[in-house]
Coordinates of N, CA and C in Angstrom, one line a residue:
X4 N -35.3 -25.0 28.4 CA -35.4 -24.9 26.8 C -35.9 -23.8 26.5
X5 N -36.7 -22.8 26.7 CA -36.9 -21.6 26.4 C -35.0 -20.7 26.2
X6 N -34.7 -21.1 27.5 CA -33.2 -19.8 27.1 C -32.2 -20.8 26.7
X7 N -32.4 -22.1 25.9 CA -31.3 -22.8 25.2 C -32.2 -21.8 23.6
X8 N -33.5 -22.2 23.0 CA -33.8 -21.2 22.5 C -33.9 -20.1 22.2
X9 N -33.5 -19.3 22.9 CA -33.7 -17.6 23.3 C -31.2 -18.0 22.2
X10 N -30.5 -18.8 22.9 CA -29.1 -19.0 23.2 C -29.0 -19.1 21.3
X11 N -29.9 -19.5 21.1 CA -29.2 -20.9 19.6 C -30.0 -19.3 18.7
X12 N -31.5 -18.9 18.7 CA -31.2 -18.0 17.6 C -30.5 -16.6 18.0
X13 N -30.3 -15.9 19.1 CA -29.0 -15.1 19.2 C -28.1 -15.4 18.3
X14 N -27.3 -17.1 18.3 CA -25.8 -16.9 17.7 C -26.6 -17.4 16.4
X15 N -27.5 -17.9 15.8 CA -28.0 -17.3 14.9 C -28.0 -16.5 14.0
X16 N -28.4 -15.5 14.7 CA -29.0 -14.2 13.8 C -26.5 -13.5 14.3
X17 N -26.1 -13.2 15.4 CA -24.7 -13.2 15.2 C -24.3 -13.1 13.5
X18 N -24.8 -14.5 13.5 CA -23.5 -15.8 12.2 C -24.2 -14.8 11.3
X19 N -25.6 -14.5 10.7 CA -25.5 -14.3 9.3 C -25.6 -13.2 9.7
X20 N -26.4 -11.8 10.5 CA -25.3 -10.3 10.8 C -24.0 -9.9 10.7
X21 N -23.2 -11.5 11.1 CA -21.3 -11.4 10.7 C -21.3 -11.2 9.5
X22 N -22.3 -13.1 8.8 CA -21.5 -12.8 7.7 C -22.2 -11.6 6.7
X23 N -22.9 -11.1 6.9 CA -23.5 -10.3 6.5 C -22.5 -8.6 5.5
X24 N -21.7 -8.1 7.3 CA -21.8 -7.5 6.9 C -20.2 -7.5 7.3
X25 N -19.8 -8.4 7.2 CA -18.0 -9.2 7.3 C -17.8 -10.0 5.7
X26 N -19.0 -9.9 5.1 CA -18.7 -11.0 3.9 C -16.9 -10.6 3.4
X27 N -16.4 -11.0 2.3 CA -15.1 -10.0 2.4 C -15.4 -9.2 0.4
X28 N -16.5 -10.6 -0.1 CA -16.6 -10.2 -1.4 C -18.1 -9.1 -1.3
X29 N -19.0 -8.6 -0.2 CA -19.8 -7.9 0.5 C -18.3 -6.3 0.4
X30 N -17.6 -6.7 0.9 CA -15.6 -5.6 1.0 C -15.3 -4.7 -0.4
X31 N -15.6 -6.7 -1.1 CA -14.4 -5.4 -2.2 C -15.4 -5.4 -2.7
X32 N -16.8 -5.6 -3.3 CA -17.7 -5.1 -4.2 C -18.2 -4.1 -3.9
X33 N -18.2 -3.0 -2.8 CA -18.0 -1.7 -2.0 C -17.3 -0.8 -2.6
X34 N -15.7 -1.2 -1.9 CA -14.6 -0.5 -2.0 C -14.3 -0.3 -3.2
X35 N -15.0 -0.9 -4.9 CA -15.1 -0.4 -5.5 C -16.0 0.5 -6.5
X36 N -17.4 0.3 -5.3 CA -18.1 1.3 -6.1 C -17.4 2.6 -5.2
X37 N -17.2 2.9 -4.1 CA -16.3 3.4 -3.2 C -15.1 4.4 -4.2
X38 N -14.4 3.7 -4.8 CA -13.6 4.7 -5.3 C -13.6 5.1 -6.7
X39 N -14.8 5.0 -7.1 CA -15.7 5.3 -8.1 C -15.3 6.2 -8.9
X40 N -14.8 7.4 -10.2 CA -14.9 8.5 -10.0 C -16.2 9.0 -10.3
X41 N -17.2 8.3 -11.0 CA -18.7 9.3 -10.6 C -19.8 8.0 -10.3
X42 N -21.3 8.7 -9.7 CA -21.4 6.6 -8.9 C -23.2 7.9 -8.7
X43 N -23.7 7.0 -8.7 CA -25.4 8.5 -8.4 C -25.7 7.0 -6.8
X44 N -27.0 7.5 -6.8 CA -28.0 6.4 -6.5 C -29.5 7.8 -6.2
X45 N -30.2 7.8 -4.8 CA -30.9 8.0 -4.5 C -32.1 7.8 -3.1
X46 N -32.8 9.4 -2.8 CA -33.3 9.2 -0.9 C -34.8 9.4 -1.9
X47 N -35.0 9.1 -0.2 CA -36.2 9.7 0.5 C -36.5 9.7 2.1
X48 N -36.7 11.2 2.2 CA -37.3 11.4 3.3 C -38.9 12.3 4.0
X49 N -38.2 12.5 5.2 CA -39.3 13.3 5.7 C -39.2 14.5 6.4
X50 N -40.2 15.1 5.8 CA -39.2 16.8 6.1 C -39.7 17.2 6.7
X51 N -40.0 18.3 8.0 CA -40.5 19.5 8.4 C -39.3 20.9 8.1
X52 N -40.9 21.4 7.8 CA -40.3 22.7 7.5 C -41.0 24.0 7.7
X53 N -40.8 25.0 9.1 CA -40.8 25.9 9.9 C -40.2 27.8 9.1
X54 N -40.7 28.8 10.0 CA -40.0 29.7 9.4 C -39.7 30.3 10.8
X55 N -38.5 31.0 10.9 CA -38.1 32.3 11.0 C -38.4 33.5 11.2
X56 N -39.7 33.7 11.7 CA -39.9 35.5 12.0 C -39.6 35.9 12.6
X57 N -39.3 37.1 12.0 CA -38.8 38.7 12.9 C -40.7 39.5 12.9
X58 N -41.4 39.9 13.8 CA -41.9 40.9 13.9 C -41.7 42.6 13.1
X59 N -42.9 43.0 12.7 CA -43.1 44.4 13.1 C -44.2 44.7 14.1
X60 N -44.8 46.2 14.3 CA -44.9 46.6 15.2 C -46.8 45.9 15.6
X61 N -47.2 46.2 14.0 CA -47.8 45.6 14.8 C -48.9 44.4 14.5
X62 N -47.6 42.9 14.7 CA -47.9 41.9 15.3 C -47.7 41.9 16.7
X63 N -47.1 43.0 17.1 CA -46.7 43.3 18.6 C -48.3 43.3 19.7
X64 N -48.1 42.6 20.4 CA -49.7 43.1 21.0 C -48.3 44.3 22.6
X65 N -49.6 45.0 23.8 CA -49.5 46.0 24.5 C -47.9 45.5 25.0
X66 N -47.5 43.9 25.0 CA -46.8 43.3 26.1 C -45.4 43.5 25.0
X67 N -45.3 43.4 23.9 CA -44.4 44.0 23.1 C -44.6 41.8 22.5
X68 N -45.3 41.1 22.7 CA -45.4 39.5 22.5 C -46.0 39.6 20.7
X69 N -44.8 39.1 20.2 CA -45.1 38.4 19.5 C -46.5 37.2 18.4
X70 N -47.6 37.5 17.6 CA -48.5 37.0 17.8 C -49.2 36.7 16.8
X71 N -47.6 36.3 15.9 CA -47.4 35.3 14.8 C -46.7 34.2 14.9
X72 N -47.9 33.1 14.8 CA -46.9 32.0 15.1 C -47.1 30.3 13.8
X73 N -46.6 29.8 14.1 CA -45.9 29.2 13.4 C -46.7 27.3 13.3
X74 N -47.4 26.7 12.4 CA -47.6 25.3 13.1 C -47.2 24.7 11.6
X75 N -45.8 23.7 11.7 CA -44.6 22.6 10.7 C -46.2 22.1 11.7
X76 N -45.3 20.9 9.9 CA -46.7 19.9 9.5 C -45.5 18.2 8.9
X77 N -45.2 17.6 9.0 CA -44.8 16.4 8.4 C -44.6 16.4 6.8
X78 N -44.1 16.7 5.6 CA -43.7 16.6 5.0 C -43.0 15.8 4.5
X79 N -42.7 15.2 2.3 CA -42.2 14.4 1.4 C -40.6 15.0 0.9
X80 N -40.2 14.3 1.6 CA -38.9 15.0 0.4 C -38.4 13.8 -0.7
X81 N -37.8 13.8 -1.6 CA -38.1 12.8 -2.8 C -36.3 13.1 -3.7
X82 N -36.0 13.0 -3.5 CA -34.4 13.3 -4.1 C -32.8 12.1 -5.3
X83 N -32.2 12.7 -5.8 CA -31.2 12.2 -6.9 C -30.4 12.1 -5.8
X84 N -28.3 11.4 -6.1 CA -27.9 11.3 -5.8 C -26.6 11.7 -7.0
X85 N -25.8 11.9 -7.0 CA -24.6 12.4 -7.8 C -23.0 12.6 -7.0
X86 N -22.5 11.8 -7.4 CA -20.6 11.7 -6.0 C -19.9 11.6 -7.1
X87 N -19.0 12.7 -7.0 CA -18.4 13.1 -7.8 C -16.8 12.8 -6.6
X88 N -15.5 12.1 -7.2 CA -15.0 10.9 -5.9 C -13.5 11.8 -6.0
X89 N -13.6 12.9 -5.8 CA -12.0 13.6 -5.3 C -11.0 12.9 -4.9
X90 N -10.8 12.3 -3.4 CA -10.0 11.9 -2.7 C -10.6 10.6 -2.0
X91 N -10.0 9.8 -1.3 CA -9.5 8.8 0.2 C -11.6 9.7 1.0
X92 N -10.8 11.1 1.4 CA -11.7 10.9 2.2 C -12.9 12.6 2.2
X93 N -13.4 12.7 0.0 CA -13.4 13.8 0.1 C -14.4 13.8 -1.2
X94 N -15.9 13.8 -1.6 CA -16.2 14.4 -3.0 C -16.6 15.0 -2.6
X95 N -17.5 15.7 -3.7 CA -18.4 16.2 -4.3 C -19.6 15.8 -4.4
X96 N -20.9 16.2 -3.9 CA -21.9 15.7 -4.4 C -23.1 16.9 -4.7
X97 N -23.7 16.5 -5.6 CA -25.6 17.1 -5.9 C -26.7 16.1 -5.6
X98 N -27.7 17.0 -5.0 CA -28.4 16.2 -4.2 C -29.4 16.7 -4.7
X99 N -29.6 17.3 -6.5 CA -31.1 17.6 -6.2 C -32.8 17.0 -5.9
X100 N -33.2 17.8 -5.7 CA -34.4 17.1 -4.8 C -36.1 17.9 -4.8
X101 N -37.0 17.3 -4.5 CA -38.2 18.5 -4.4 C -38.9 17.9 -2.7
X102 N -38.9 18.9 -2.3 CA -40.0 18.9 -1.1 C -41.3 19.6 -0.9
X103 N -41.6 18.8 -0.7 CA -43.5 19.3 -0.2 C -43.7 19.5 0.9
X104 N -44.0 20.8 0.8 CA -43.7 20.9 2.6 C -45.7 21.7 2.7
X105 N -46.1 22.0 3.8 CA -47.2 22.5 4.0 C -47.2 23.1 5.7
X106 N -47.4 24.0 5.7 CA -47.3 24.7 7.2 C -48.5 25.9 7.0
X107 N -48.9 26.1 8.3 CA -49.7 27.2 9.1 C -49.1 28.6 9.0
X108 N -50.0 29.2 9.2 CA -49.4 30.4 10.6 C -50.5 31.3 10.4
X109 N -50.1 30.7 12.1 CA -51.6 31.4 13.4 C -51.7 32.9 13.1
X110 N -52.3 34.2 12.8 CA -52.8 35.2 13.0 C -53.7 35.6 14.5
X111 N -53.0 35.5 16.1 CA -53.8 35.5 16.8 C -53.5 37.1 16.8
X112 N -52.6 38.1 16.9 CA -53.3 39.8 15.8 C -55.2 39.1 15.5
X113 N -55.0 39.1 15.1 CA -56.4 39.0 13.8 C -57.6 38.3 14.8
X114 N -57.3 37.3 15.5 CA -58.0 36.5 16.1 C -58.6 38.0 18.0
X115 N -57.5 38.2 17.9 CA -57.9 39.8 18.7 C -59.1 40.9 18.8
X116 N -58.5 40.9 18.1 CA -59.8 42.9 17.0 C -61.1 41.3 16.9
X117 N -60.7 40.5 16.3 CA -62.4 39.8 16.6 C -62.5 39.6 17.6
X118 N -61.6 39.1 18.5 CA -63.2 38.9 20.5 C -63.2 40.2 20.6
X119 N -62.3 41.3 20.2 CA -62.8 42.5 21.1 C -64.0 43.2 20.4
X120 N -63.7 43.0 18.9 CA -65.2 43.5 18.6 C -66.2 42.7 18.7
X121 N -66.2 42.2 19.8 CA -67.3 40.6 19.2 C -68.4 41.5 21.3
X122 N -67.0 41.7 22.0 CA -67.2 42.0 23.2 C -67.2 43.5 23.2
X123 N -67.5 44.3 21.9 CA -68.2 45.2 22.4 C -69.3 45.6 21.0
X124 N -69.9 44.5 21.2 CA -71.0 44.4 20.3 C -71.2 44.6 18.9
X125 N -69.8 44.4 18.2 CA -69.4 45.3 16.1 C -69.7 43.6 15.6
X126 N -69.8 44.2 14.7 CA -70.6 43.4 13.9 C -68.7 42.8 13.4
X127 N -67.5 41.7 13.5 CA -66.2 42.0 13.4 C -65.8 42.2 12.1
X128 N -64.6 42.8 11.5 CA -64.1 42.7 10.6 C -63.7 42.0 10.0
X129 N -63.4 40.0 10.5 CA -62.7 40.0 9.7 C -63.4 38.2 10.3
X130 N -62.9 37.1 9.7 CA -63.6 36.0 10.2 C -62.8 34.8 10.6
X131 N -62.5 33.4 11.4 CA -62.0 32.7 11.9 C -60.8 32.5 10.6
X132 N -61.3 32.3 9.2 CA -60.0 31.9 8.3 C -59.5 32.9 7.7
X133 N -59.7 34.4 8.4 CA -58.5 35.0 8.3 C -57.5 35.1 9.1
X134 N -57.8 34.3 9.7 CA -56.5 33.9 10.9 C -55.4 33.1 10.7
X135 N -56.0 32.4 9.9 CA -55.2 31.3 9.5 C -54.8 31.6 8.9
X136 N -53.1 31.1 7.7 CA -53.4 30.7 6.5 C -52.3 29.5 6.1
X137 N -52.9 29.3 5.5 CA -52.2 27.6 4.5 C -51.6 27.6 4.3
X138 N -50.2 28.0 4.4 CA -48.9 27.8 3.1 C -48.3 27.0 2.7
X139 N -48.5 26.2 1.7 CA -48.4 24.9 0.7 C -46.8 25.7 0.3
X140 N -46.1 25.0 0.2 CA -44.1 24.9 -0.9 C -44.5 23.9 -1.2
X141 N -43.9 24.0 -3.0 CA -42.7 22.4 -3.5 C -41.7 23.7 -3.9
X142 N -41.0 22.6 -3.3 CA -39.5 23.6 -3.8 C -38.3 22.6 -4.0
X143 N -37.7 23.1 -5.3 CA -37.5 22.4 -7.0 C -36.0 22.4 -5.6
X144 N -35.1 22.2 -5.1 CA -33.7 22.1 -4.9 C -32.4 21.9 -5.1
X145 N -31.7 22.2 -5.2 CA -31.1 22.2 -6.1 C -29.1 22.0 -5.2
X146 N -28.8 21.7 -4.4 CA -27.8 21.6 -3.4 C -26.3 21.6 -4.4
X147 N -25.4 21.8 -3.3 CA -23.9 21.4 -3.8 C -23.2 21.4 -2.3
X148 N -22.7 19.8 -2.3 CA -21.8 20.0 -1.0 C -21.0 20.0 -1.2
X149 N -20.1 19.8 -0.4 CA -18.2 19.2 -0.2 C -18.6 17.5 1.3
X150 N -18.5 16.9 1.2 CA -18.7 15.4 1.6 C -17.1 14.7 2.3
X151 N -17.6 15.3 3.4 CA -15.9 14.6 3.7 C -16.7 12.9 5.0
X152 N -15.8 11.7 4.8 CA -15.9 10.7 5.4 C -14.8 10.2 6.1
X153 N -15.4 9.2 7.4 CA -13.7 8.7 8.0 C -13.6 7.3 7.2
X154 N -12.6 6.7 8.1 CA -12.5 5.1 7.1 C -13.7 4.1 8.0
X155 N -13.6 2.7 6.7 CA -15.0 2.2 7.0 C -15.1 1.4 8.7
X156 N -15.4 1.3 9.1 CA -15.1 -0.1 10.4 C -16.8 -0.5 10.6
X157 N -16.3 -2.4 10.3 CA -17.6 -3.1 10.1 C -18.0 -3.2 9.5
X158 N -18.4 -1.8 8.8 CA -18.9 -1.5 6.6 C -20.2 -0.7 7.5
X159 N -19.8 -0.2 8.7 CA -20.5 1.1 7.9 C -19.0 2.2 8.3
X160 N -19.9 3.7 7.5 CA -18.9 4.8 7.7 C -19.7 6.3 7.7
X161 N -19.0 6.9 9.0 CA -19.7 8.0 9.3 C -19.1 9.5 8.4
X162 N -20.1 10.0 8.0 CA -19.6 11.3 7.0 C -20.4 12.6 7.7
X163 N -19.8 13.9 7.2 CA -20.2 14.9 7.0 C -20.4 15.5 5.9
X164 N -21.5 16.9 5.2 CA -21.3 17.9 4.0 C -22.0 18.3 4.9
X165 N -21.9 20.0 3.6 CA -22.2 21.2 4.2 C -22.1 21.5 2.7
X166 N -22.9 22.7 2.4 CA -23.4 23.3 1.0 C -24.6 24.4 0.9
X167 N -24.9 24.4 -0.1 CA -25.1 25.8 -1.0 C -26.4 25.5 -1.7
X168 N -26.7 26.4 -1.8 CA -28.3 25.4 -2.3 C -28.7 26.8 -3.2
X169 N -29.8 26.3 -4.0 CA -31.1 27.0 -4.8 C -32.1 26.4 -4.6
X170 N -33.4 26.8 -4.5 CA -34.8 27.0 -4.2 C -35.9 26.9 -5.1
X171 N -36.4 26.2 -5.7 CA -37.4 27.3 -6.1 C -38.8 26.9 -5.9
X172 N -39.8 28.4 -5.6 CA -40.5 27.9 -5.3 C -42.1 27.6 -5.7
X173 N -42.4 26.2 -5.8 CA -44.0 27.0 -7.3 C -44.7 27.1 -6.7
X174 N -44.7 27.3 -5.9 CA -46.0 27.5 -4.9 C -46.1 29.0 -4.7
X175 N -44.7 29.6 -4.2 CA -45.0 30.6 -3.8 C -45.3 32.0 -4.3
X176 N -46.2 32.3 -5.1 CA -47.0 33.2 -5.7 C -46.9 34.1 -6.2
X177 N -45.7 34.9 -6.0 CA -45.0 35.6 -6.4 C -45.1 36.6 -7.1
X178 N -45.9 36.5 -8.2 CA -46.1 37.4 -9.0 C -47.7 37.1 -9.0
X179 N -48.4 36.4 -8.0 CA -49.6 36.9 -8.1 C -49.8 38.9 -7.6
X180 N -51.0 39.1 -8.4 CA -51.4 40.2 -8.2 C -52.7 40.0 -7.2
X181 N -53.1 38.9 -6.6 CA -54.3 38.5 -4.9 C -53.1 38.7 -3.9
X182 N -53.7 39.2 -3.2 CA -52.6 38.9 -1.8 C -53.6 38.4 -0.6
X183 N -53.6 39.2 0.4 CA -54.2 38.3 1.8 C -55.6 38.6 2.1
X184 N -56.2 40.0 1.1 CA -57.1 40.3 1.0 C -58.2 39.0 0.6
X185 N -57.6 38.8 -1.3 CA -58.2 37.5 -0.9 C -57.7 35.5 -0.9
X186 N -57.2 36.0 0.2 CA -56.8 34.8 1.3 C -54.9 34.4 0.6
X187 N -54.2 34.9 -0.6 CA -53.4 34.7 -1.2 C -51.7 35.3 -0.3
X188 N -50.9 33.8 0.7 CA -50.6 34.6 1.0 C -49.2 34.3 0.3
X189 N -48.1 35.7 -0.1 CA -47.4 35.2 -1.1 C -45.5 35.4 -0.6
X190 N -44.8 34.9 -1.5 CA -43.6 34.6 -1.0 C -43.0 34.0 -2.3
X191 N -41.3 34.1 -1.9 CA -40.4 34.2 -2.9 C -40.3 33.0 -3.9
X192 N -40.0 33.7 -5.5 CA -40.0 32.4 -5.9 C -39.3 31.5 -5.5
X193 N -37.8 32.5 -5.9 CA -36.3 32.4 -5.9 C -35.0 32.2 -5.0
X194 N -34.9 31.3 -4.1 CA -34.6 31.3 -3.2 C -33.1 30.6 -3.1
X195 N -32.1 30.9 -2.0 CA -30.8 30.4 -1.8 C -30.7 29.8 0.6
X196 N -30.4 28.9 -0.3 CA -29.7 28.4 1.3 C -28.6 27.4 2.0
X197 N -28.2 27.3 2.8 CA -27.1 26.4 3.2 C -27.4 25.8 3.5
X198 N -27.0 24.4 3.6 CA -26.8 22.9 4.1 C -26.0 22.4 5.1
X199 N -26.5 21.8 6.3 CA -25.5 20.8 6.6 C -25.6 19.4 6.9
X200 N -25.4 18.3 7.3 CA -26.4 17.2 7.1 C -24.5 16.4 8.1
X201 N -26.0 15.4 9.1 CA -24.3 14.2 8.9 C -25.5 13.1 8.8
X202 N -25.0 11.9 8.4 CA -25.1 10.9 8.4 C -24.3 9.4 8.7
X203 N -24.6 8.6 8.1 CA -23.5 6.8 7.6 C -24.3 5.9 7.0
X204 N -23.4 5.4 6.2 CA -23.1 4.2 5.0 C -23.5 3.0 5.8
X205 N -24.5 2.5 5.4 CA -23.9 1.4 6.0 C -24.0 0.3 5.0
X206 N -23.6 -0.4 4.5 CA -23.3 -1.8 3.4 C -23.7 -3.2 3.6
X207 N -24.8 -2.8 3.0 CA -25.1 -4.1 3.4 C -24.7 -4.9 1.9
X208 N -25.5 -5.9 1.4 CA -24.8 -7.1 0.8 C -25.1 -7.0 -1.1
X209 N -26.3 -6.1 -1.2 CA -26.8 -5.7 -2.6 C -26.9 -4.0 -2.9
X210 N -27.2 -3.8 -1.2 CA -26.6 -2.0 -2.0 C -26.0 -1.5 -0.5
X211 N -25.8 0.2 -0.8 CA -25.1 0.9 0.2 C -26.6 1.8 0.9
X212 N -27.0 2.1 2.4 CA -27.9 2.4 2.9 C -27.7 2.9 3.4
X213 N -28.0 4.4 3.7 CA -27.8 5.5 4.5 C -28.5 6.7 4.9
X214 N -28.8 6.5 6.2 CA -29.4 6.9 6.5 C -29.3 8.4 7.6
X215 N -30.0 9.1 7.5 CA -28.9 11.5 7.1 C -30.1 12.3 8.7
X216 N -29.8 12.7 8.5 CA -30.2 14.3 8.2 C -29.5 15.0 8.1
X217 N -30.2 15.8 8.1 CA -30.0 17.5 7.0 C -30.7 18.8 7.5
X218 N -29.7 19.9 8.2 CA -30.6 20.7 8.4 C -30.5 22.4 7.0
X219 N -31.3 23.0 6.7 CA -31.4 23.6 6.0 C -32.2 25.2 6.5
X220 N -31.1 25.8 5.8 CA -31.7 27.6 6.9 C -31.4 28.5 5.5
X221 N -31.9 28.9 5.1 CA -32.8 30.1 4.2 C -31.9 31.3 4.4
X222 N -31.6 32.3 4.0 CA -30.0 33.5 3.8 C -31.5 34.2 3.2
X223 N -32.6 33.6 2.2 CA -33.0 34.7 2.0 C -34.0 35.5 3.6
X224 N -34.7 36.4 2.5 CA -35.7 36.0 3.0 C -37.2 36.6 1.7
X225 N -37.6 35.9 2.7 CA -39.0 35.0 1.9 C -40.4 36.2 1.6
X226 N -40.0 36.7 2.6 CA -42.1 37.7 2.7 C -42.2 38.5 1.5
X227 N -43.3 38.4 0.4 CA -43.7 39.4 -0.8 C -45.0 40.1 0.3
X228 N -44.6 41.5 0.4 CA -45.4 42.3 1.3 C -46.2 42.3 0.2
X229 N -48.0 42.5 1.4 CA -49.1 43.4 0.8 C -49.2 44.2 -0.3
X230 N -50.4 44.1 -1.0 CA -50.3 45.7 -1.9 C -50.5 46.5 -1.0
X231 N -50.2 47.2 -1.3 CA -50.7 49.2 -0.3 C -52.0 49.4 -0.5
X232 N -53.0 49.9 0.7 CA -53.8 49.7 0.8 C -54.7 48.2 1.7
X233 N -53.6 47.1 1.7 CA -54.3 46.2 2.5 C -53.5 46.2 3.7
X234 N -54.6 45.6 4.8 CA -54.3 46.6 5.8 C -53.5 45.1 6.9
X235 N -52.7 45.5 7.6 CA -50.9 45.0 7.9 C -51.1 44.1 8.6
X236 N -52.4 43.8 8.9 CA -52.3 42.5 9.9 C -52.0 41.2 9.4
X237 N -51.1 41.0 7.9 CA -51.2 40.0 7.6 C -49.6 40.0 6.8
X238 N -48.9 39.6 6.1 CA -47.9 40.0 5.8 C -47.5 42.4 6.7
X239 N -47.9 42.4 6.9 CA -47.7 44.4 7.5 C -47.1 42.7 8.6
X240 N -47.8 42.3 9.2 CA -47.4 42.6 10.7 C -45.8 41.3 11.3
X241 N -45.2 41.0 9.3 CA -43.6 40.3 10.3 C -43.2 41.3 9.2
X242 N -42.2 41.3 9.9 CA -41.2 42.3 9.5 C -39.8 41.0 7.8
X243 N -39.5 40.1 8.6 CA -39.1 39.1 7.2 C -38.9 38.0 7.5
X244 N -39.7 36.8 7.1 CA -39.3 35.4 6.9 C -38.3 34.5 6.2
X245 N -37.6 33.9 7.2 CA -36.8 32.9 6.3 C -37.3 31.2 7.1
X246 N -36.9 30.5 6.2 CA -37.7 29.1 5.9 C -36.5 28.1 7.0
X247 N -36.9 27.4 7.8 CA -35.8 26.3 9.4 C -36.3 25.0 8.2
X248 N -35.4 24.3 8.2 CA -35.5 22.9 8.2 C -35.1 21.8 8.4
X249 N -35.8 20.5 8.9 CA -34.3 19.7 9.1 C -35.8 18.6 8.1
X250 N -34.3 17.7 7.1 CA -34.9 16.3 6.6 C -34.6 15.1 7.1
X251 N -35.1 14.2 7.3 CA -34.3 13.1 8.4 C -34.5 11.7 6.7
X252 N -33.5 11.6 5.6 CA -33.7 10.8 4.9 C -32.9 9.0 5.1
X253 N -33.4 8.3 3.9 CA -32.3 6.7 4.1 C -32.2 7.2 2.3
X254 N -30.8 7.1 2.0 CA -30.1 7.5 0.6 C -29.4 6.1 0.8
X255 N -30.1 5.6 -1.3 CA -29.5 3.9 -1.6 C -29.0 4.7 -2.8
X256 N -28.0 3.6 -2.1 CA -27.1 3.5 -3.6 C -25.9 2.7 -4.1

């Protein structure tokens, strides 16, 4: 009996899915949308932003090991899609988004100074809070992509796209006078990146769903140096820094 029920469930599920993905009406409907000159949509995603760091001498220990680390945390991405059809295989896409990002910079060079001063019986110059900088960022991202897609197969269509982007960091604090002495880690407000993405468009009954993965690679140095006179244990320990990110998203069109 269990085998019969399992077989019936399998057959029913297969027929439902087959009807969903092979319906002529659905194919015709979304064929029409794909051939429109302009169309739009939106997307939601989970992001992981990190930094690519290059060290200064102040950030290295005696063995040449870099003592500044990045602790990346999951963030949220929301965006819009504007598409202009070029031909059967190429589209021009603009996908403005907001990325809500949180990263921690761990300054183990400062922790080493604290430990050494405690061992020597001295009053520590720094506290444990000085060894961590919570770097929150909100990026307005305006990427322009060239999208290349293959032929449709079983109501799915793979694609890849590449493009350039301008990103404004609303929490960069570039113009603030305070620096790390006041626990303010400053970054550039205006940034540029190149972006690469791949995904699969899935044609459903009422909309097109696209799971995708995107890599974001900042071109410029985001670091703003500390003010003269500030100990070189924070920004002075880093020669340059630029964001590297991955975004997993679901697109709805």
